[in-house]
Amino acid sequence: MAAQETDDHKYVYDFSEGNKDLKDLLGGKGANLAEMTNLGLPVPPGFTITTEACQAYLATGREPDGLAGQIEAHLRALEREMGKRLGDPGDPLLVSVRSGAKFSMPGMMETVLNVGLNDQSVVGLAAQAGQNDRFAWDSYRRLIQMFGKTVCEVPGEEFEHALDEVKRAKGTHNDLDLDADDLRGLVDAYKKIFAKHTGREFPQQPREQLDLAIRAVFESWNAERAVLYRRQERIPADLGTAVNVVTMVFGNLGPDSGTGVAFTRDPGSGAQGIYGDYLANAQGEDVVAGIRNTVPLQDLERLDKSSYDELLSIMARLEEHYRDLCDIEFTIERGKLWMLQTRVGKRTAAAAFVIAGQLVDEGLIDLNEALHRVNGAQLAQLMFPRFQLDHEFEAVATGIGASPGAASGTVVFTSARAVELAAEGKSVILVRRETNPDDLNGMIAAQGILTSRGGKTSHAAVVARGMGKTCVSGADEIDVNVPAKRFTVAGRTVGEGDVISIDGTTGKVYLGEVPVMPSEVVQYFEGSLDPEHIDNPLVRAVHRIMTHADGRRRLAVRTNADTGADAARARRFGAEGIGLCRTEHMFLGDRRELVERLILARAEGERDEALAALLPLQRADFEEIFREMDGLPVTVRLIDPPLHEFLPPLEQLAVNVAVAQERGEDVAKEEALLAAVRRMHEENPMLGLRGVRLGLVIPGLFAMQVRAIAEAAVAVVRAGGRACPEIMVPLVGAVQELETVRAEAEKIIAEVVGDSAVEVLIGTMIEVPRAALTAGQIAEAAEFFSFGTNDLTQMAWGFSRDDVEGAFFWRYLELGIFGISPFESIDTDGVGRLVRIAAEEGRAARPGLKLGVCGEHGGDPDSVHFFHEVGLDYVSCSPFRVPVARLEAGRAAVETDGSDSR
Ligand code: ADP
Ligand code: MG
Ligand code: MG
């Protein structure tokens, strides 16, 4: 930064010198004010002090050299242009001092209007406005209020109280009923408040007002709420804010003046039309503050037709120029329209798709751009069921949409009660001030979680997202009283047993049960809505963009599915194969008995009997899946978890045996079981006898599975179908493990397949760090690699997911040790590096080695981009995430391969 602190470094840009691409330097607001100025739109003249000046100020605690002089020069130029001087007693130039960072941080930083007013110039302002004393004193009291609060940290309520006092004395609720004398009196009251809190008089020097305001905007970057907001939204902490100094225009000059906000399309649905609010005789901050009721923007047509028409034509121009939905702030001063802000507007997930589709139709953007403008997180949101909010439901509170979904249920305040009621089959919402690891059972039992404190990285939010559970956090309008088992909100009391509904996407909380409706987007993916024949703009847009994504992506998308039903569903969602078919469930249910026999077998004969009994059952499972996938690749993972997971838990078994012994029953069998469980008990099951280790220790287990897979494939092919099995060995860390399994498997396959046209590939998971690091050797024995990034993450970091998410992840996120859970999005620096090494060395040793990933990262948007970049062949994820992965794989391709159609 030191190099920039020289006299000739440029810290101030006139609006005519900037443009919309300079957001890093000028902030979003400044860059767009410059852009509008250069488009010839009516923007009040002004200049922008750069984010670099702010960074320098924050680093050193003082304004960088040269800044004061540059501000002076720009101020002089502004005064010349306007023919007024800042604070001139006869005809003052007034300015606003506005924050504006690269990323919009709504309500986080401050703005001061009417800078330049003092005891003299307020009189000049009134005279210039046609002896409009009321207007001048209204502007002055606003300055003292905003300046006091923002620059000098005077508590805002004190000003509010004084204003209420004057209104009460006058017998009115409307600030428009206050006349010039009332406002003059209010200015006196405000000055006293100012002096009381700051120990000094309100500054009368205009230039001092300006400099203090600029400095306050710099400092607002590090205000606590701004810091918290940035952490939550993952905005870098070192960007700093720009400061815009803008000639004031006045919406509070009388009924022919006013101020408003507008969107060029509906940010909720994307529909075209006129969306906005207008407030006559007011300054800008009144609209947001909700001091008086606004009227719909359409009413402006009646109030001021020519400004209205001009506004609409400017909005159309902005849309065409930005090729996107814009939101704007404007002010009308005595029939003259001024533009005060524009930016590409925020929108809902549905609107994002609809607008992208519309803009393609309008020829403003192409399909690559449309694809770039939507994302998998939005698509995922659209796949959750939604509340049907027609009329009677109004939110009583709004918190942070911490984990999406729509949940209704009975209110409970403790984990224990949640578990109790859930056991009775009730749907419950766990309401807490905040959650902690003790609430885990309650969170699992609940349909949704509502907290009055904490943000997107709070314990509740992190754990709920990990569980895929609906969660609204930080709904601070709710006052939770756990001991009394009730909460109050909006003057109402809600007790245990009452029903509420929470929307984890919007963060809204409703009283009562809001009906839920299925997602149209899911109905479309499932094939029950035909995009060509229904008049649903969202479904049509999703269809169009998905089709384009499929055409562009290089990554194939497979699914994780263990049953024919899952496989069928995933195919409808667009899965091109199964990347992970777990065989564990094939050992559960009424097959437990066989597993027990397998484990308890004393002699080889007993074990072989159990395995022989399991074989046809497994074969039938595989046949069903192969038939469903009809020739698409199916990667079957040989059994992975430790065998004792299929037996009753140790404690329970011990109690049963003790009780039975007490009663004098014959417990020989249970005792044997108990002994076996004791024998197999592990301190660290995650790192114990599982995966390939199990296969090498229990004779015949893997052989049985391999035989079942091969026989199923042959059976399907003999019946005229197609089957493409890939056998995957879990938890391999050394090539010798894989070679041993392979040697036995190849013999079985050759014997089963004979001369039928069935090919069975053998490959391995890469989920132990050693496997990634010796991938060149392992590739000699593997036809494919599938990265098991869940285990790889656990073993690379040395923590087990089940233990850590509830225990300390929230704290790590709070401290910024990771920005996002490494189980949610792949840790590219560490775990990702292992993937990269294994992919490169594996392919070097065996060109054409097939590479994929299974594990939930396969459906995570950021991770999909990483896997694309590393050059994997496919990702595999749960059926529901398949569309998300398709979309993101398409976006990754468009972003890295450029926009040429391939
Ligand atoms: P925010 O980023 O919180 O919207 P702004 O800097 O946009 O803050 O300003 C707050 C309000 O003051 C807005 O309504 C804006 O339109 C209004 N405003 C800002 N500068 C001026 C100005 N020079 N003349 C009139 N109104 C202004
Ligand atoms: Mg604004
Ligand atoms: Mg694993």
Short mmCIF file of N, CA and C in Angstrom, two decimals, residues 599-602 672 674-682:
data_model
loop_
_atom_site.label_atom_id
_atom_site.label_comp_id
_atom_site.label_asym_id
_atom_site.label_seq_id
_atom_site.Cartn_x
_atom_site.Cartn_y
_atom_site.Cartn_z
N ILE A 599 -20.59 -64.58 11.19
CA ILE A 599 -19.62 -64.07 12.16
C ILE A 599 -19.30 -65.10 13.24
N LEU A 600 -20.33 -65.84 13.62
CA LEU A 600 -20.14 -66.78 14.72
C LEU A 600 -19.52 -68.10 14.28
N ALA A 601 -19.42 -68.25 12.94
CA ALA A 601 -18.97 -69.54 12.43
C ALA A 601 -17.68 -69.99 13.11
N ARG A 602 -17.73 -71.21 13.62
CA ARG A 602 -16.53 -71.76 14.27
C ARG A 602 -15.73 -72.52 13.21
N ALA A 672 -22.64 -66.44 22.97
CA ALA A 672 -21.66 -66.55 21.88
C ALA A 672 -21.61 -65.25 21.09
N LEU A 674 -22.46 -62.31 22.18
CA LEU A 674 -21.86 -61.28 23.02
C LEU A 674 -20.33 -61.40 22.99
N ALA A 675 -19.87 -62.59 23.06
CA ALA A 675 -18.42 -62.81 23.04
C ALA A 675 -17.84 -62.31 21.71
N ALA A 676 -18.56 -62.61 20.63
CA ALA A 676 -18.07 -62.17 19.32
C ALA A 676 -18.03 -60.65 19.23
N VAL A 677 -19.09 -60.03 19.75
CA VAL A 677 -19.14 -58.56 19.69
C VAL A 677 -18.00 -57.98 20.52
N ARG A 678 -17.76 -58.58 21.69
CA ARG A 678 -16.65 -58.11 22.53
C ARG A 678 -15.33 -58.25 21.79
N ARG A 679 -15.19 -59.40 21.13
CA ARG A 679 -13.94 -59.68 20.41
C ARG A 679 -13.70 -58.63 19.33
N MET A 680 -14.79 -58.25 18.68
CA MET A 680 -14.64 -57.34 17.54
C MET A 680 -14.72 -55.88 17.91
N HIS A 681 -14.94 -55.63 19.19
CA HIS A 681 -15.09 -54.24 19.60
C HIS A 681 -13.84 -53.43 19.26
N GLU A 682 -14.03 -52.25 18.73
CA GLU A 682 -12.88 -51.41 18.33
C GLU A 682 -12.96 -50.05 18.99
#
